[in-house]
Coordinates of C-alpha atoms and ligand atoms in Angstrom, one line a residue:
X1028 CA 93.5 74.9 115.4
X1029 CA 93.3 77.6 118.1
X1030 CA 92.5 81.0 116.5
X1031 CA 92.4 84.3 118.4
X1032 CA 91.2 87.7 117.3
X1033 CA 92.2 90.9 119.0
X1034 CA 89.5 93.5 119.5
X1035 CA 91.2 96.4 117.7
X1036 CA 88.8 98.7 115.8
X1037 CA 89.6 101.5 113.4
X1038 CA 87.9 104.9 112.9
X1039 CA 86.7 106.2 109.6
X1040 CA 88.6 109.3 108.5
X1041 CA 90.7 110.7 105.6
X1042 CA 94.0 108.9 105.8
X1043 CA 97.2 109.0 103.8
X1044 CA 97.7 106.1 101.4
X1045 CA 100.5 104.5 103.5
X1046 CA 98.2 104.4 106.6
X1047 CA 95.8 101.8 105.0
X1048 CA 98.3 98.9 104.7
X1049 CA 98.1 98.0 108.4
X1050 CA 94.3 97.9 108.4
X1051 CA 94.2 95.8 105.2
X1052 CA 96.7 93.4 106.7
X1053 CA 94.5 93.0 109.8
X1054 CA 91.5 92.3 107.6
X1055 CA 93.3 89.7 105.4
X1056 CA 94.3 87.9 108.6
X1057 CA 90.7 88.0 109.8
X1058 CA 89.6 86.5 106.5
X1059 CA 92.0 83.6 106.8
X1060 CA 91.2 83.0 110.5
X1061 CA 87.4 83.0 110.0
X1062 CA 87.6 80.8 107.0
X1063 CA 89.8 78.1 108.6
X1064 CA 87.4 77.9 111.4
X1065 CA 84.4 77.8 109.1
X1066 CA 85.9 74.9 107.1
X1067 CA 84.1 76.2 104.0
X1068 CA 83.7 79.5 102.1
X1069 CA 85.4 81.8 99.7
X1070 CA 89.0 82.8 100.2
X1071 CA 90.3 84.3 96.9
X1072 CA 87.8 87.1 96.2
X1073 CA 87.7 88.6 99.7
X1074 CA 91.5 88.7 99.9
X1075 CA 91.6 90.4 96.5
X1076 CA 89.1 93.2 97.3
X1077 CA 90.4 93.9 100.8
X1078 CA 92.4 97.0 99.8
X1079 CA 89.4 98.6 98.1
X1080 CA 87.1 97.8 101.0
X1081 CA 89.6 99.1 103.5
X1082 CA 89.8 102.5 101.8
X1083 CA 86.0 102.6 101.5
X1084 CA 85.2 101.9 105.1
X1085 CA 88.2 103.5 106.8
X1086 CA 89.0 106.4 104.5
X1087 CA 86.2 108.7 105.4
X1088 CA 84.3 108.1 102.1
X1089 CA 81.2 106.6 103.5
X1090 CA 79.1 108.2 106.2
X1091 CA 78.2 105.6 108.9
X1092 CA 77.9 105.4 112.7
X1093 CA 78.6 101.9 114.2
X1094 CA 76.9 103.0 117.4
X1095 CA 73.8 103.9 115.4
X1096 CA 73.7 101.4 112.4
X1097 CA 70.3 102.6 111.2
X1098 CA 71.3 106.3 111.3
X1099 CA 69.0 107.8 108.7
X1100 CA 71.7 109.9 107.0
X1101 CA 74.1 107.0 106.5
X1102 CA 75.5 106.0 103.1
X1103 CA 74.8 102.4 102.2
X1104 CA 76.9 99.6 100.9
X1105 CA 75.4 96.5 99.1
X1106 CA 77.7 93.5 98.6
X1107 CA 76.3 92.4 95.2
X1108 CA 78.9 89.6 95.1
X1109 CA 77.5 88.2 98.3
X1110 CA 80.0 85.3 98.4
X1111 CA 82.7 87.9 99.2
X1112 CA 81.2 88.4 102.7
X1113 CA 84.2 87.3 104.8
X1114 CA 85.8 90.7 103.9
X1115 CA 82.6 92.6 104.6
X1116 CA 82.1 90.9 108.0
X1117 CA 85.7 91.7 109.0
X1118 CA 85.4 95.3 107.9
X1119 CA 82.2 95.8 109.8
X1120 CA 83.6 94.2 112.9
X1121 CA 86.8 96.3 112.7
X1122 CA 84.6 99.4 112.2
X1123 CA 82.9 98.6 115.5
X1124 CA 79.5 97.4 114.3
X1125 CA 79.8 94.1 116.3
X1126 CA 82.4 92.3 118.4
X1127 CA 85.4 91.2 116.4
X1128 CA 85.2 87.9 118.3
X1129 CA 82.0 87.1 116.4
X1130 CA 84.1 86.5 113.3
X1131 CA 84.8 83.1 114.8
X1132 CA 81.2 82.1 114.0
X1133 CA 81.4 82.5 110.2
X1134 CA 79.0 80.0 108.6
X1135 CA 78.1 78.4 111.8
X1136 CA 74.5 77.3 112.4
X1137 CA 72.5 80.2 113.9
X1138 CA 75.4 82.7 113.4
X1139 CA 74.6 86.2 112.2
X1140 CA 77.5 85.7 109.8
X1141 CA 76.0 83.4 107.2
X1142 CA 77.9 82.1 104.1
X1143 CA 75.9 84.7 102.1
X1144 CA 74.7 87.8 103.9
X1145 CA 71.1 87.8 105.1
X1146 CA 69.4 90.8 106.6
X1147 CA 67.1 88.4 108.5
X1148 CA 70.1 87.8 110.8
X1149 CA 70.0 91.4 112.0
X1150 CA 73.7 92.0 111.6
X1151 CA 74.4 95.6 112.4
X1152 CA 75.8 97.4 109.3
X1153 CA 74.4 94.9 106.8
X1154 CA 72.0 96.6 104.3
X1155 CA 70.8 93.8 102.0
X1156 CA 70.6 90.0 101.5
X1157 CA 72.8 89.0 98.6
X1158 CA 74.4 86.0 97.1
X1159 CA 72.3 85.4 94.1
X1160 CA 74.6 87.0 91.6
X1161 CA 73.3 90.0 89.6
X1162 CA 70.7 91.1 92.1
X1163 CA 72.6 93.3 94.6
X1164 CA 73.3 95.9 92.0
X1165 CA 69.6 96.2 91.3
X1166 CA 68.9 96.6 95.0
X1167 CA 71.6 99.4 95.1
X1168 CA 69.9 101.1 92.1
X1169 CA 66.6 101.0 93.9
X1170 CA 68.2 102.6 97.0
X1171 CA 69.8 105.3 95.0
X1172 CA 66.6 106.0 93.1
X1173 CA 64.6 106.4 96.3
X1174 CA 67.3 108.6 97.9
X1175 CA 67.5 110.9 94.9
X1176 CA 63.9 111.2 93.8
X1177 CA 61.6 110.2 96.7
X1178 CA 63.5 111.3 99.8
X1179 CA 65.6 113.9 98.0
X1180 CA 68.6 113.5 100.3
X1181 CA 72.3 113.5 99.7
X1182 CA 73.0 109.9 100.8
X1183 CA 75.3 107.8 98.6
X1184 CA 75.0 104.1 97.7
X1185 CA 78.0 101.9 97.0
X1186 CA 77.8 98.4 95.5
X1187 CA 80.5 95.8 94.8
X1188 CA 80.1 93.3 91.9
X1189 CA 82.4 90.6 90.6
X1190 CA 83.7 90.5 87.0
X1191 CA 82.1 87.0 86.7
X1192 CA 78.9 88.4 88.2
X1193 CA 78.6 91.0 85.4
X1194 CA 78.0 88.1 83.0
X1195 CA 74.4 88.2 84.5
X1196 CA 72.0 90.0 82.2
X1197 CA 70.2 91.7 85.1
X1198 CA 73.4 93.6 85.9
X1199 CA 73.0 95.5 82.6
X1200 CA 69.3 96.2 83.2
X1201 CA 70.4 97.8 86.5
X1202 CA 73.2 99.7 84.8
X1203 CA 70.7 100.9 82.1
X1204 CA 68.4 102.3 84.8
X1205 CA 71.2 103.9 86.7
X1206 CA 72.4 105.7 83.6
X1207 CA 68.9 106.6 82.5
X1208 CA 68.0 108.1 85.9
X1209 CA 71.3 109.9 86.2
X1210 CA 72.1 108.3 89.6
X1211 CA 75.0 110.4 90.5
X1212 CA 74.7 109.1 94.0
X1213 CA 75.5 105.6 92.9
X1214 CA 79.0 104.0 92.8
X1215 CA 79.4 100.6 91.3
X1216 CA 82.7 98.9 92.0
X1217 CA 83.8 96.0 89.8
X1218 CA 86.2 93.5 91.3
X1219 CA 88.2 92.8 88.1
X1220 CA 90.3 89.8 89.0
X1221 CA 89.6 88.0 85.8
X1222 CA 88.8 84.9 87.9
X1223 CA 85.5 83.2 88.4
X1224 CA 84.3 79.9 89.9
X1225 CA 85.6 77.7 87.1
X1226 CA 88.2 79.6 85.1
X1227 CA 89.5 82.9 83.8
X1228 CA 86.7 85.3 83.0
X1229 CA 88.0 86.2 79.6
X1230 CA 88.0 82.5 78.7
X1231 CA 84.7 81.4 80.2
X1232 CA 82.6 84.3 78.9
X1233 CA 84.5 87.5 78.2
X1234 CA 82.9 90.7 79.6
X1235 CA 85.6 92.9 78.2
X1236 CA 85.9 95.8 77.6
X1237 CA 84.2 96.5 81.0
X1238 CA 84.8 100.2 81.0
X1239 CA 83.3 100.8 77.5
X1240 CA 80.2 98.9 78.5
X1241 CA 79.6 101.1 81.6
X1242 CA 80.4 104.2 79.5
X1243 CA 77.8 103.1 77.0
X1244 CA 75.2 103.0 79.8
X1245 CA 76.1 106.6 80.7
X1246 CA 78.4 106.0 83.6
X1247 CA 81.5 108.0 84.5
X1248 CA 84.2 105.2 84.5
X1249 CA 87.4 105.1 86.5
X1250 CA 89.9 102.4 85.9
X1251 CA 92.3 101.7 88.8
X1252 CA 94.8 99.3 90.2
X1253 CA 92.8 97.9 93.1
X1254 CA 95.9 97.4 95.2
X1255 CA 97.3 100.9 94.9
X1256 CA 95.9 102.9 97.8
X1257 CA 96.6 106.3 96.2
X1258 CA 94.5 105.2 93.1
X1259 CA 91.7 103.9 95.2
X1260 CA 91.6 107.1 97.3
X1261 CA 91.6 109.2 94.1
X1262 CA 88.7 107.1 92.6
X1263 CA 86.5 107.6 95.7
X1264 CA 87.3 111.3 95.7
X1265 CA 86.2 111.5 92.1
X1266 CA 83.0 109.7 93.0
X1267 CA 82.4 112.2 95.8
X1268 CA 82.7 115.0 93.3
X1269 CA 80.4 113.3 90.8
X1270 CA 77.9 112.6 93.5
X1271 CA 77.5 116.4 94.2
X1272 CA 76.6 117.0 90.5
X1273 CA 72.9 116.6 90.4
X1274 CA 72.7 116.4 86.6
X1275 CA 75.5 114.0 86.5
X1276 CA 76.2 110.3 85.9
X1277 CA 76.6 107.2 88.1
X1278 CA 80.2 106.2 88.7
X1279 CA 81.8 102.8 87.9
X1280 CA 85.2 102.1 89.5
X1281 CA 86.8 99.2 87.7
X1282 CA 89.4 97.8 90.1
X1283 CA 92.0 95.6 88.7
X1284 CA 92.8 93.1 91.4
X1285 CA 94.4 89.8 92.0
X1286 CA 92.4 87.0 93.6
X1287 CA 94.0 85.8 96.8
X1288 CA 96.2 88.9 97.1
X1289 CA 98.7 88.7 99.9
X1290 CA 98.9 84.9 100.1
X1291 CA 101.5 83.5 97.6
X1292 CA 99.9 80.2 96.9
X1293 CA 96.5 81.7 96.4
X1294 CA 97.4 84.7 94.2
X1295 CA 95.7 84.9 90.8
X1296 CA 94.5 81.3 91.1
X1297 CA 90.8 80.9 90.3
X1298 CA 90.9 77.5 92.1
X1299 CA 90.8 79.6 95.3
X1300 CA 87.5 81.1 94.4
X1301 CA 85.4 79.0 96.7
X1302 CA 87.5 77.0 99.1
X1303 CA 88.9 77.8 102.6
X1304 CA 92.5 77.1 103.7
X1305 CA 93.0 74.0 105.7
X1306 CA 95.0 74.3 108.9
X1307 CA 98.4 73.9 107.4
X1308 CA 97.6 76.4 104.6
X1309 CA 96.1 78.9 107.2
X1310 CA 99.3 78.7 109.2
X1311 CA 101.4 79.4 106.1
X1312 CA 99.1 82.2 105.0
X1313 CA 99.2 83.9 108.4
X1314 CA 103.1 83.6 108.3
X1315 CA 103.0 85.6 105.0
X1316 CA 100.5 88.2 106.2
X1317 CA 102.7 90.1 108.6
Ligands
LIG1812 C1 72.6 83.5 90.2 C2 73.8 82.8 90.7 N1 74.4 81.9 89.9 C3 75.5 81.2 90.3 C4 76.0 81.4 91.5 C5 77.2 80.6 92.0 N2 78.4 81.5 92.0 C6 78.8 82.1 93.1 S1 80.2 83.0 92.9 C7 80.2 82.6 91.2 C8 81.3 83.1 90.3 C9 81.4 84.6 90.4 O1 82.5 85.1 89.8 P1 83.1 86.5 90.2 O2 81.9 87.5 90.3 O3 84.2 86.9 89.3 O4 83.6 86.3 91.7 P2 85.1 85.8 92.1 O5 85.4 84.5 91.5 O6 86.1 86.9 91.7 O7 85.0 85.7 93.6 C10 79.2 81.7 90.9 C11 79.0 81.2 89.6 C12 75.4 82.4 92.4 N3 75.8 82.7 93.6 N4 74.3 83.1 91.9

């Protein structure tokens, strides 16, 4: 299958809710294209969290400079659910960190875009190696601790975790630390699609109620529809306000999403957790994503 990527990039600035749809569409198309070429990888989660990632990177909520990826005042994002990397790679490329064309190399031998993110690959914009579930959130807590108490700066740290991932006990040790140390500079996003590798989260091992758990660990919790751009914008604005309150709490945004969002035959189906579309399915998906 011949797959082409245009080289359009988007800037990072406050946008009205309706302006995000075009960017999110571009990213969902990138995800399908890179996965059909890779012939392996995770489709459902990346498509489901695309709207949240689009607002985070293109709504002016994170400070970063694609021309200077290591800018010392940048905010940092840690993809704790490392298997969702097709969406992160697309977002970073569309933000201008590296050529969009490189998305063709997803999961290829020697590529900077590995099946789970590795900082040893020196991919601009990537902050941490992740993929072993339950660890990225601890890395993010460490970053937020050092920013707040050692370097005493006003940088923010964002991390994204899956709702299956939060079955890992280490997630709650990280949450306990974040609450205890009042990490108002930390934003934990939970991708609540109720799907995991082998079933519905509430059937495999229920983690509900998610909001009450984070509240119990002294988080400020915001429940949103993860496909409603206005709600996503409001949530990140709320985190921005929380982050300025030095005595405050960390923030958890619980985003209700649908796995495979945007592609009819993938939507809300956990079977799409860890497989790529074949050529026929990719053609069908790209027909729908217009
Ligand atoms: C420590 C660890 N155990 C198991 C896995 C394999 N694994 C990868 S994703 C996943 C399911 C995660 O579910 P969720 O966080 O809900 O992600 P989603 O299915 O929504 O993409 C599992 C078990 C892993 N990557 N790390």
